[in-house]
GROMACS .gro file of C-alpha atoms in nm:
model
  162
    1UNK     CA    1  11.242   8.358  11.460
    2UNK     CA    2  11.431   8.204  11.732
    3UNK     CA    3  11.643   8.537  11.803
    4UNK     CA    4  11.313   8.732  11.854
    5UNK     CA    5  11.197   8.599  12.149
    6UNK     CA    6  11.531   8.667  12.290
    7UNK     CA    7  11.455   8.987  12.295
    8UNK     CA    8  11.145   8.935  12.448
    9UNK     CA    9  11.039   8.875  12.881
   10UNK     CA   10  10.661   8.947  12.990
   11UNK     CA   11  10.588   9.114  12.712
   12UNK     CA   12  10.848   9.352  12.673
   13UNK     CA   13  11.231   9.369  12.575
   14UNK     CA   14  11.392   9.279  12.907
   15UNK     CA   15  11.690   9.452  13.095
   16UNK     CA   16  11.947   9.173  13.034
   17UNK     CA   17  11.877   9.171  12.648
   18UNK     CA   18  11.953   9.567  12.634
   19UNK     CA   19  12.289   9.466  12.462
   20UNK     CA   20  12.121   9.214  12.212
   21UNK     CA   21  11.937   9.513  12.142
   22UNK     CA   22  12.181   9.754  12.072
   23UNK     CA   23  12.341   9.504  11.837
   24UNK     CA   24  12.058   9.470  11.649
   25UNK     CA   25  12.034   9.798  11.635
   26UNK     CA   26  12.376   9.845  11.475
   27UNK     CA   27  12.314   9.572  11.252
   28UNK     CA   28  11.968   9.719  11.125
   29UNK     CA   29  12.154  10.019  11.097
   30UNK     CA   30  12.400   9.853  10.870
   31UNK     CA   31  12.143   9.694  10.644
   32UNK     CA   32  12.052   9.414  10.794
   33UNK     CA   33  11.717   9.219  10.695
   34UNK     CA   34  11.713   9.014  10.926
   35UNK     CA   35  11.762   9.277  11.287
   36UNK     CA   36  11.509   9.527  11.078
   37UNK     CA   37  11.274   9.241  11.135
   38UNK     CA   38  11.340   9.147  11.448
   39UNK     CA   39  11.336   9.483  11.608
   40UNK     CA   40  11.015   9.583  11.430
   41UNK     CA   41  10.836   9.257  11.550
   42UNK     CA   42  10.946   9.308  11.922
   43UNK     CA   43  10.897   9.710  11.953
   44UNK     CA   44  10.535   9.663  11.814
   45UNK     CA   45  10.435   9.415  12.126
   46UNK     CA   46  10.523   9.727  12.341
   47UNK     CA   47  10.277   9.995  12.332
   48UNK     CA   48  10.535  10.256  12.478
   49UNK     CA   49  10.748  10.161  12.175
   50UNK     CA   50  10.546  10.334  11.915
   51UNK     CA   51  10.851  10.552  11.748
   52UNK     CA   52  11.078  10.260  11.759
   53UNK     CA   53  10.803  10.013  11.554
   54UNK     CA   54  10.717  10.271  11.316
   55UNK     CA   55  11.119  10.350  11.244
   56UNK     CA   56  11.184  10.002  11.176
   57UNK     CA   57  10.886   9.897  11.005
   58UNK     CA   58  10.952  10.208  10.750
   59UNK     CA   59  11.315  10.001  10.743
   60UNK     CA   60  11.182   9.681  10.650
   61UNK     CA   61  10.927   9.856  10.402
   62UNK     CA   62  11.287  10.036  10.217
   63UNK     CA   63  11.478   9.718  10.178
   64UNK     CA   64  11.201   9.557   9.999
   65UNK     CA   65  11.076   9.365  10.343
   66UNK     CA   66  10.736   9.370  10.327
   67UNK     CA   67  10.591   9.135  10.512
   68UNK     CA   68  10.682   9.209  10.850
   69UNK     CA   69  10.501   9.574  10.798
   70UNK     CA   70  10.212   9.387  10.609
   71UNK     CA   71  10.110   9.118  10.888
   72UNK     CA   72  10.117   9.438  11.141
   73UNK     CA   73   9.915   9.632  10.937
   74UNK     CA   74   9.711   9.334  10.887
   75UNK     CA   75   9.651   9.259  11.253
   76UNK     CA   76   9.598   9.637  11.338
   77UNK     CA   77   9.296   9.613  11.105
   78UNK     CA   78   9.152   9.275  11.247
   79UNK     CA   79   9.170   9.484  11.571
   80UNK     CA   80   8.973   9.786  11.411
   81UNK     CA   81   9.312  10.001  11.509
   82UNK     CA   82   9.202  10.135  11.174
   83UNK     CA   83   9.373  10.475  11.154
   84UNK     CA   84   9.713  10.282  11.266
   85UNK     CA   85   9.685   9.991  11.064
   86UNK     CA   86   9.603  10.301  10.746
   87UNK     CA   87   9.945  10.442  10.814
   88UNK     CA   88  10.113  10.112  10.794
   89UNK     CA   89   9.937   9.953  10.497
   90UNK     CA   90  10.054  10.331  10.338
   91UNK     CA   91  10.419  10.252  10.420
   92UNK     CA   92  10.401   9.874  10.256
   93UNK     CA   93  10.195  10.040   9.954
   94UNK     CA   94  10.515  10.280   9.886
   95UNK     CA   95  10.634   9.935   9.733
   96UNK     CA   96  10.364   9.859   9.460
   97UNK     CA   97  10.266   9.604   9.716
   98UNK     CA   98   9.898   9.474   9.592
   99UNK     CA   99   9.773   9.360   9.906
  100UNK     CA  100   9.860   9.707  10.100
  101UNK     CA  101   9.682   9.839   9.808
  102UNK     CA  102   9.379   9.624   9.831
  103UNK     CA  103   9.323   9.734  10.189
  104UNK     CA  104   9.362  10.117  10.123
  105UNK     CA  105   9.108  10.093   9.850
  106UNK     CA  106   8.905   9.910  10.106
  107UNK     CA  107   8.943  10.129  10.386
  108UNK     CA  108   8.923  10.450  10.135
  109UNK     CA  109   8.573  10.305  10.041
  110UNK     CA  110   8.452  10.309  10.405
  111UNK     CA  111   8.625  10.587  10.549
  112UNK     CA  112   8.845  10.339  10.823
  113UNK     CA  113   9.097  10.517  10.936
  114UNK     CA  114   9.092  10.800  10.649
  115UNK     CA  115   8.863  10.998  10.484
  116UNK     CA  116   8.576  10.839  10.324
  117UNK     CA  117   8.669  10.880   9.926
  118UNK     CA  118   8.491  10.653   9.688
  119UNK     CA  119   8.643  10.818   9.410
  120UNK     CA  120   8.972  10.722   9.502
  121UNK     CA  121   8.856  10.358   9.634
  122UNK     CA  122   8.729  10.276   9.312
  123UNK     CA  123   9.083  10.429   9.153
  124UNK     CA  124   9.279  10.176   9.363
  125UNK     CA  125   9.080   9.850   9.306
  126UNK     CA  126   9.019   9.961   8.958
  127UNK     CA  127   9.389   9.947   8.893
  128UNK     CA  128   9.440   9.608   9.067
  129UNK     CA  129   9.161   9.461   8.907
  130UNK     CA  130   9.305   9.544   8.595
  131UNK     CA  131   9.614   9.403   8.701
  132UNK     CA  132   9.414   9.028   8.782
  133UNK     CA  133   9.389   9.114   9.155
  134UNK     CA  134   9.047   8.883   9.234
  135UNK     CA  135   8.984   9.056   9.557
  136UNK     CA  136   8.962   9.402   9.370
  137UNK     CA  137   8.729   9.298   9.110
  138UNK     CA  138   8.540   9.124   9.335
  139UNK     CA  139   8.475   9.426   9.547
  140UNK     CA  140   8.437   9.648   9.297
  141UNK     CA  141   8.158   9.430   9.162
  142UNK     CA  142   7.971   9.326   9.501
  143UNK     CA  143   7.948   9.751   9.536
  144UNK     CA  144   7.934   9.865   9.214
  145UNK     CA  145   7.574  10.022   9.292
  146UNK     CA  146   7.772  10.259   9.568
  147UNK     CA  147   8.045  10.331   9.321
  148UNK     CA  148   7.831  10.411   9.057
  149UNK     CA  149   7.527  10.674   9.328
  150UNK     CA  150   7.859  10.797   9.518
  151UNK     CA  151   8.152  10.861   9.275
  152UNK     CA  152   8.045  10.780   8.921
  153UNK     CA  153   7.711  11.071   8.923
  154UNK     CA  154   7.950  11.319   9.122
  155UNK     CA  155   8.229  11.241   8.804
  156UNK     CA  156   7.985  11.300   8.555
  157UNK     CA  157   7.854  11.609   8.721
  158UNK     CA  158   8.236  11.757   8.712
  159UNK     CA  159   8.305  11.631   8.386
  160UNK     CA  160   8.013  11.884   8.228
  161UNK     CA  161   8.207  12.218   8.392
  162UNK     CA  162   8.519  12.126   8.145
   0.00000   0.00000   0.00000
């Protein structure tokens, strides 16, 4: 948006926009979409401004804004900032949102950023290919073989001690 790159000067929120800031700030605080979004966009270009991007990403996550969140989460992964972009996709998928989802079944399956759990994996993508997400059934069926050596022998193997 035109207000973000206000906030914005080499990167980084510049001195003379500390009071823009701190208006968005109270506005954000005060429920505002639209300063949640901003703030979140322009504290994640700044390294140093980890706590501030994950505070008001978890903001736009709460009121139902999930695609700010999303597209970070999103880029983090492109970058193979796996373990980051795993927290983030986490915060989105607090919302039922099926494209979070799709990624931590994903990143379950190879162990990016979490523990490697096939089990779980095939849970997630299970449940959204059930629910007509392509992308889930589409995994699930180009790795069906791991599924099934990994996950499905181990579940039979537990399923005889009941």
């Amino acid at each position: 948006s035109r207000l973000s790159t206000k906030l914005m000067k080499d990167g980084q929120i510049s001195s003379e926009s500390h009071d823009f800031v701190r208006s968005h700030k109270i506005a954000a605080e005060k429920g505002s979409k639209e300063s949640m979004s901003i703030l979140a966009q322009n504290f994640s270009r700044d390294f140093e401004e980890q706590e501030n991007t994950y505070n008001y990403m978890v903001m736009c996550a709460k009121s139902a804004q999930d695609s700010v969140p999303l597209e970070y989460a999103m880029n983090l992964y492109r970058l193979k900032k796996f373990e980051v972009a795993f927290k983030y996709f986490s915060i989105v998928a607090s919302n039922n949102n099926p494209i979070a989802w799709f990624y931590i079944g994903v990143m379950k399956f190879n162990g990016f950023g979490c523990k490697k759990n096939r089990k779980e994996s095939f849970l997630i993508l299970k449940k959204l290919a059930d629910n007509e997400v392509d992308r889930a059934k589409e995994f699930i069926e180009d790795h069906l073989d791991e599924f099934d050596d990994e996950w499905l022998s181990n579940n039979n193997s537990s399923n005889s001690h009941e």
